[in-house]
Amino acid sequence: IAFENAGILKTGSIAVTAVPPGEAKEVIERVAQEKSVPLYTVAPEDQHQDPRRLISYQRDASGSLTLRLPSGTLKDVHPSLRGTYQAGNAATAVAAVEILRTMRGVTISDTAIREGLGNAFIPGRFQMVRDGRPTGGATLLLDGAHNVEGAETLGIALRAEFGEDQKYTLITGAKQGHAPGPFLEILAPLINKVIATRPSFRPVDITEVVTAAERLNLPVSIVEPATSAILETWRQAKSGEVVVVTGSLYLVGETPEELRN
């Protein structure tokens, strides 16, 4: 995957990456060297200093970012995108802007950076369409994670957002080519119950989802079609309950419009 993504590197361009040290980063570094592309890195403040590091960042418990750039420090930056992993994504975007400002002569203000990060929106990426916490109601969250890596990232983000003790109602299904078993196994410690359904595009047999949940001793029920599964589960959600729709971006996309607005 890293090699395919590195195909975007072109001779004469400048590159920036937040990929941590390891095999994937080595691939990106090799491709950049082969194409004579200067490569700069982005890393958390507490990571080992890299001589090519362009930006370091720090995220506090509220999600606010401090970004340390060659041109100065940006404090109290509030990205609209939730999830701990979005801190690195935001810093990478700012690094690209910093390159434009310092190496390409493009005028982009700090205010524009703050506004850009504050207005950024990616449907289905840890998207909280209903946040019941201020009123003590239920919460509805959409996330298109569909593989083991996505499940791991989702789990980290959920713990950071809702705490270690929160349990979740999971509405899930999978597209062909994605295995529901390993996906659910990663999230199992966080799950209170599973609602099994099917995305409309090339779904796996719903019994695979049910069998995977039962093997993990997770309470599971089948509700179809997906739109009904989401709407009915949400309408029945109790105070403090967090409902997560995940397993496929196709499934996330079937969230009724009345809930997404």
CSV table of C-alpha atoms in Angstrom, one decimal:
chain,number,residue,atom,x,y,z
A,1,ILE,CA,0.0,0.0,0.0
A,2,ALA,CA,2.8,2.4,0.8
A,3,PHE,CA,4.5,1.7,-2.5
A,4,GLU,CA,1.2,2.4,-4.4
A,5,ASN,CA,0.6,5.6,-2.5
A,6,ALA,CA,4.2,6.7,-3.1
A,7,GLY,CA,3.3,6.7,-6.8
A,8,ILE,CA,2.1,10.3,-6.2
A,9,LEU,CA,5.7,11.4,-5.8
A,10,LYS,CA,7.0,13.1,-8.9
A,11,THR,CA,10.4,14.5,-9.8
A,12,GLY,CA,10.4,18.2,-9.1
A,13,SER,CA,7.9,18.0,-6.3
A,14,ILE,CA,8.3,18.3,-2.5
A,15,ALA,CA,6.8,15.6,-0.2
A,16,VAL,CA,5.7,15.4,3.4
A,17,THR,CA,4.7,12.4,5.4
A,18,ALA,CA,3.4,11.6,8.9
A,19,VAL,CA,4.0,7.9,8.5
A,20,PRO,CA,5.9,6.7,11.7
A,21,PRO,CA,9.2,4.9,11.5
A,22,GLY,CA,8.9,1.4,10.1
A,23,GLU,CA,8.5,-0.6,6.9
A,24,ALA,CA,6.0,1.7,5.2
A,25,LYS,CA,8.1,4.8,5.8
A,26,GLU,CA,11.2,3.0,4.5
A,27,VAL,CA,9.3,2.4,1.2
A,28,ILE,CA,8.3,6.1,1.0
A,29,GLU,CA,11.8,7.2,1.7
A,30,ARG,CA,13.2,4.8,-1.0
A,31,VAL,CA,10.8,6.1,-3.7
A,32,ALA,CA,11.5,9.7,-2.7
A,33,GLN,CA,15.2,9.1,-3.1
A,34,GLU,CA,14.8,7.4,-6.4
A,35,LYS,CA,12.9,10.3,-7.8
A,36,SER,CA,15.0,13.0,-6.1
A,37,VAL,CA,12.1,14.3,-4.2
A,38,PRO,CA,12.9,16.2,-0.9
A,39,LEU,CA,11.0,14.4,1.9
A,40,TYR,CA,10.0,16.1,5.1
A,41,THR,CA,8.4,14.5,8.1
A,42,VAL,CA,5.7,15.3,10.7
A,43,ALA,CA,5.7,13.8,14.1
A,44,PRO,CA,4.3,14.1,17.6
A,45,GLU,CA,6.2,16.4,19.9
A,46,ASP,CA,7.4,13.5,22.1
A,47,GLN,CA,8.8,11.4,19.2
A,48,HIS,CA,12.5,11.1,18.5
A,49,GLN,CA,13.8,14.1,16.7
A,50,ASP,CA,14.2,13.6,13.0
A,51,PRO,CA,16.5,16.0,11.2
A,52,ARG,CA,14.0,16.2,8.4
A,53,ARG,CA,11.1,17.0,10.7
A,54,LEU,CA,9.3,20.0,9.4
A,55,ILE,CA,6.5,20.2,12.0
A,56,SER,CA,5.9,18.7,15.4
A,57,TYR,CA,2.5,18.6,17.1
A,58,GLN,CA,0.9,18.0,20.4
A,59,ARG,CA,-2.7,17.2,21.1
A,60,ASP,CA,-4.3,17.9,24.5
A,61,ALA,CA,-7.2,16.0,26.1
A,62,SER,CA,-9.8,18.4,24.6
A,63,GLY,CA,-8.4,17.8,21.1
A,64,SER,CA,-6.8,21.2,20.8
A,65,LEU,CA,-3.5,21.2,18.8
A,66,THR,CA,-0.2,23.0,19.3
A,67,LEU,CA,1.8,23.0,16.0
A,68,ARG,CA,5.5,23.9,15.9
A,69,LEU,CA,6.4,25.2,12.5
A,70,PRO,CA,9.7,26.7,11.2
A,71,SER,CA,7.8,30.0,10.9
A,72,GLY,CA,6.5,29.9,14.5
A,73,THR,CA,4.1,28.1,16.8
A,74,LEU,CA,0.4,27.8,16.3
A,75,LYS,CA,-1.4,27.2,19.6
A,76,ASP,CA,-5.1,26.4,20.4
A,77,VAL,CA,-5.8,25.0,16.9
A,78,HIS,CA,-9.2,23.2,16.9
A,79,PRO,CA,-9.6,20.8,14.0
A,80,SER,CA,-13.3,19.9,13.3
A,81,LEU,CA,-12.4,16.3,12.5
A,82,ARG,CA,-12.6,14.1,15.6
A,83,GLY,CA,-10.5,11.1,16.4
A,84,THR,CA,-6.9,11.1,17.8
A,85,TYR,CA,-5.5,10.0,14.5
A,86,GLN,CA,-6.8,13.2,12.9
A,87,ALA,CA,-4.1,15.2,14.8
A,88,GLY,CA,-1.4,13.8,12.5
A,89,ASN,CA,-3.5,14.3,9.5
A,90,ALA,CA,-4.1,17.9,10.4
A,91,ALA,CA,-0.4,18.5,11.1
A,92,THR,CA,0.4,17.0,7.7
A,93,ALA,CA,-1.9,19.3,5.9
A,94,VAL,CA,-0.4,22.3,7.7
A,95,ALA,CA,3.1,21.0,6.8
A,96,ALA,CA,2.0,21.1,3.1
A,97,VAL,CA,0.8,24.7,3.6
A,98,GLU,CA,4.1,25.6,5.3
A,99,ILE,CA,6.0,24.3,2.3
A,100,LEU,CA,3.9,26.4,0.0
A,101,ARG,CA,4.5,29.4,2.2
A,102,THR,CA,8.2,29.1,2.7
A,103,MET,CA,9.4,27.3,-0.4
A,104,ARG,CA,6.9,28.3,-3.1
A,105,GLY,CA,6.1,31.9,-2.1
A,106,VAL,CA,2.4,31.3,-1.7
A,107,THR,CA,0.6,33.7,0.8
A,108,ILE,CA,-1.5,31.7,3.3
A,109,SER,CA,-2.2,33.3,6.7
A,110,ASP,CA,-2.3,31.5,10.0
A,111,THR,CA,-6.0,32.6,10.2
A,112,ALA,CA,-6.7,30.7,7.0
A,113,ILE,CA,-5.0,27.6,8.4
A,114,ARG,CA,-7.1,27.8,11.6
A,115,GLU,CA,-10.3,28.3,9.6
A,116,GLY,CA,-9.4,25.5,7.1
A,117,LEU,CA,-8.9,22.9,9.9
A,118,GLY,CA,-11.9,24.2,11.8
A,119,ASN,CA,-14.2,23.7,8.7
A,120,ALA,CA,-12.8,20.4,7.3
A,121,PHE,CA,-15.3,17.7,6.9
A,122,ILE,CA,-15.0,14.0,5.8
A,123,PRO,CA,-18.3,12.1,5.8
A,124,GLY,CA,-18.0,8.7,7.6
A,125,ARG,CA,-14.7,9.4,9.3
A,126,PHE,CA,-15.5,9.3,13.0
A,127,GLN,CA,-18.4,11.5,12.1
A,128,MET,CA,-20.6,12.2,15.2
A,129,VAL,CA,-24.0,13.0,13.7
A,130,ARG,CA,-25.8,13.0,17.1
A,131,ASP,CA,-23.9,13.9,20.3
A,132,GLY,CA,-26.2,13.2,23.3
A,133,ARG,CA,-23.6,13.9,26.0
A,134,PRO,CA,-24.6,17.6,26.7
A,135,THR,CA,-28.2,16.6,27.3
A,136,GLY,CA,-27.7,13.1,28.6
A,137,GLY,CA,-29.2,11.5,25.5
A,138,ALA,CA,-27.8,8.8,23.1
A,139,THR,CA,-25.0,9.4,20.7
A,140,LEU,CA,-24.8,8.2,17.0
A,141,LEU,CA,-21.4,7.9,15.4
A,142,LEU,CA,-20.4,6.9,11.8
A,143,ASP,CA,-17.0,5.4,10.9
A,144,GLY,CA,-16.1,3.7,7.7
A,145,ALA,CA,-13.5,1.4,9.2
A,146,HIS,CA,-13.5,-2.0,7.5
A,147,ASN,CA,-10.3,-3.9,8.3
A,148,VAL,CA,-8.1,-4.7,11.3
A,149,GLU,CA,-6.1,-1.5,11.0
A,150,GLY,CA,-9.2,0.5,10.8
A,151,ALA,CA,-10.7,-1.3,13.8
A,152,GLU,CA,-7.6,-0.6,15.8
A,153,THR,CA,-7.7,3.1,15.0
A,154,LEU,CA,-11.4,3.3,15.7
A,155,GLY,CA,-10.9,1.7,19.1
A,156,ILE,CA,-8.2,4.2,20.0
A,157,ALA,CA,-10.4,7.1,18.9
A,158,LEU,CA,-13.5,5.8,20.8
A,159,ARG,CA,-11.5,5.4,24.1
A,160,ALA,CA,-10.1,8.9,23.7
A,161,GLU,CA,-13.5,10.4,23.0
A,162,PHE,CA,-15.7,8.5,25.5
A,163,GLY,CA,-13.3,7.0,28.0
A,164,GLU,CA,-12.2,3.5,28.9
A,165,ASP,CA,-15.5,2.3,30.5
A,166,GLN,CA,-17.9,3.1,27.7
A,167,LYS,CA,-19.5,0.2,25.9
A,168,TYR,CA,-21.0,0.5,22.4
A,169,THR,CA,-23.9,-0.8,20.3
A,170,LEU,CA,-22.3,-1.7,17.0
A,171,ILE,CA,-24.3,-1.7,13.8
A,172,THR,CA,-22.1,-3.5,11.3
A,173,GLY,CA,-21.9,-5.4,8.0
A,174,ALA,CA,-19.1,-6.0,5.6
A,175,LYS,CA,-18.4,-5.9,1.8
A,176,GLN,CA,-17.0,-8.9,0.0
A,177,GLY,CA,-13.3,-9.2,0.5
A,178,HIS,CA,-13.4,-7.9,4.1
A,179,ALA,CA,-13.4,-10.4,7.0
A,180,PRO,CA,-15.9,-9.5,9.8
A,181,GLY,CA,-14.2,-11.9,12.3
A,182,PRO,CA,-10.9,-10.2,12.8
A,183,PHE,CA,-12.6,-6.8,12.6
A,184,LEU,CA,-15.0,-7.6,15.4
A,185,GLU,CA,-12.3,-9.3,17.5
A,186,ILE,CA,-10.4,-6.0,17.7
A,187,LEU,CA,-13.4,-4.1,18.9
A,188,ALA,CA,-15.0,-6.9,21.0
A,189,PRO,CA,-13.8,-5.5,24.4
A,190,LEU,CA,-15.7,-2.3,23.7
A,191,ILE,CA,-18.9,-3.9,22.4
A,192,ASN,CA,-22.1,-4.2,24.4
A,193,LYS,CA,-24.2,-5.7,21.5
A,194,VAL,CA,-24.0,-6.2,17.7
A,195,ILE,CA,-26.7,-5.4,15.2
A,196,ALA,CA,-25.8,-7.4,12.0
A,197,THR,CA,-27.0,-6.0,8.7
A,198,ARG,CA,-25.7,-5.8,5.1
A,199,PRO,CA,-24.4,-2.9,3.0
A,200,SER,CA,-26.3,-2.7,-0.3
A,201,PHE,CA,-23.1,-3.2,-2.4
A,202,ARG,CA,-21.5,-6.7,-2.6
A,203,PRO,CA,-22.2,-7.7,1.0
A,204,VAL,CA,-20.7,-10.7,2.6
A,205,ASP,CA,-23.3,-13.3,3.8
A,206,ILE,CA,-24.8,-11.9,7.0
A,207,THR,CA,-24.3,-15.2,8.7
A,208,GLU,CA,-20.6,-14.5,8.7
A,209,VAL,CA,-21.1,-11.4,10.8
A,210,VAL,CA,-23.5,-13.3,13.1
A,211,THR,CA,-21.1,-16.3,13.5
A,212,ALA,CA,-18.1,-14.0,14.2
A,213,ALA,CA,-20.1,-12.2,16.9
A,214,GLU,CA,-21.2,-15.4,18.5
A,215,ARG,CA,-17.7,-16.8,18.6
A,216,LEU,CA,-16.7,-13.7,20.6
A,217,ASN,CA,-19.7,-14.2,22.9
A,218,LEU,CA,-21.2,-10.9,21.8
A,219,PRO,CA,-25.0,-10.6,21.8
A,220,VAL,CA,-26.1,-10.3,18.2
A,221,SER,CA,-29.3,-9.7,16.3
A,222,ILE,CA,-30.1,-9.3,12.6
A,223,VAL,CA,-32.0,-6.3,11.3
A,224,GLU,CA,-32.5,-5.7,7.6
A,225,PRO,CA,-32.3,-3.6,5.4
A,226,ALA,CA,-29.4,-1.5,6.6
A,227,THR,CA,-31.4,1.7,6.7
A,228,SER,CA,-34.0,0.1,9.0
A,229,ALA,CA,-31.2,-1.3,11.2
A,230,ILE,CA,-29.7,2.1,11.7
A,231,LEU,CA,-33.0,4.0,12.2
A,232,GLU,CA,-34.6,1.4,14.5
A,233,THR,CA,-31.5,1.0,16.6
A,234,TRP,CA,-31.2,4.8,17.0
A,235,ARG,CA,-34.9,5.2,17.9
A,236,GLN,CA,-34.5,2.5,20.6
A,237,ALA,CA,-31.2,3.8,22.0
A,238,LYS,CA,-31.3,4.7,25.7
A,239,SER,CA,-29.8,7.6,27.5
A,240,GLY,CA,-26.0,7.5,27.5
A,241,GLU,CA,-25.9,4.8,24.8
A,242,VAL,CA,-23.4,5.2,22.0
A,243,VAL,CA,-24.4,3.7,18.7
A,244,VAL,CA,-21.6,3.2,16.1
A,245,VAL,CA,-22.3,2.4,12.5
A,246,THR,CA,-19.1,0.8,11.0
A,247,GLY,CA,-17.6,-2.0,8.9
A,248,SER,CA,-18.2,-0.5,5.5
A,249,LEU,CA,-18.3,3.0,4.0
A,250,TYR,CA,-21.3,1.6,1.9
A,251,LEU,CA,-23.1,0.8,5.2
A,252,VAL,CA,-22.3,4.2,6.6
A,253,GLY,CA,-23.7,5.8,3.5
A,254,GLU,CA,-27.0,4.2,4.1
A,255,THR,CA,-27.6,6.2,7.3
A,256,PRO,CA,-30.9,8.0,6.7
A,257,GLU,CA,-30.8,11.6,5.7
A,258,GLU,CA,-32.9,12.6,8.7
A,259,LEU,CA,-30.1,11.4,11.0
A,260,ARG,CA,-27.2,12.8,9.0
A,261,ASN,CA,-28.6,16.3,9.0
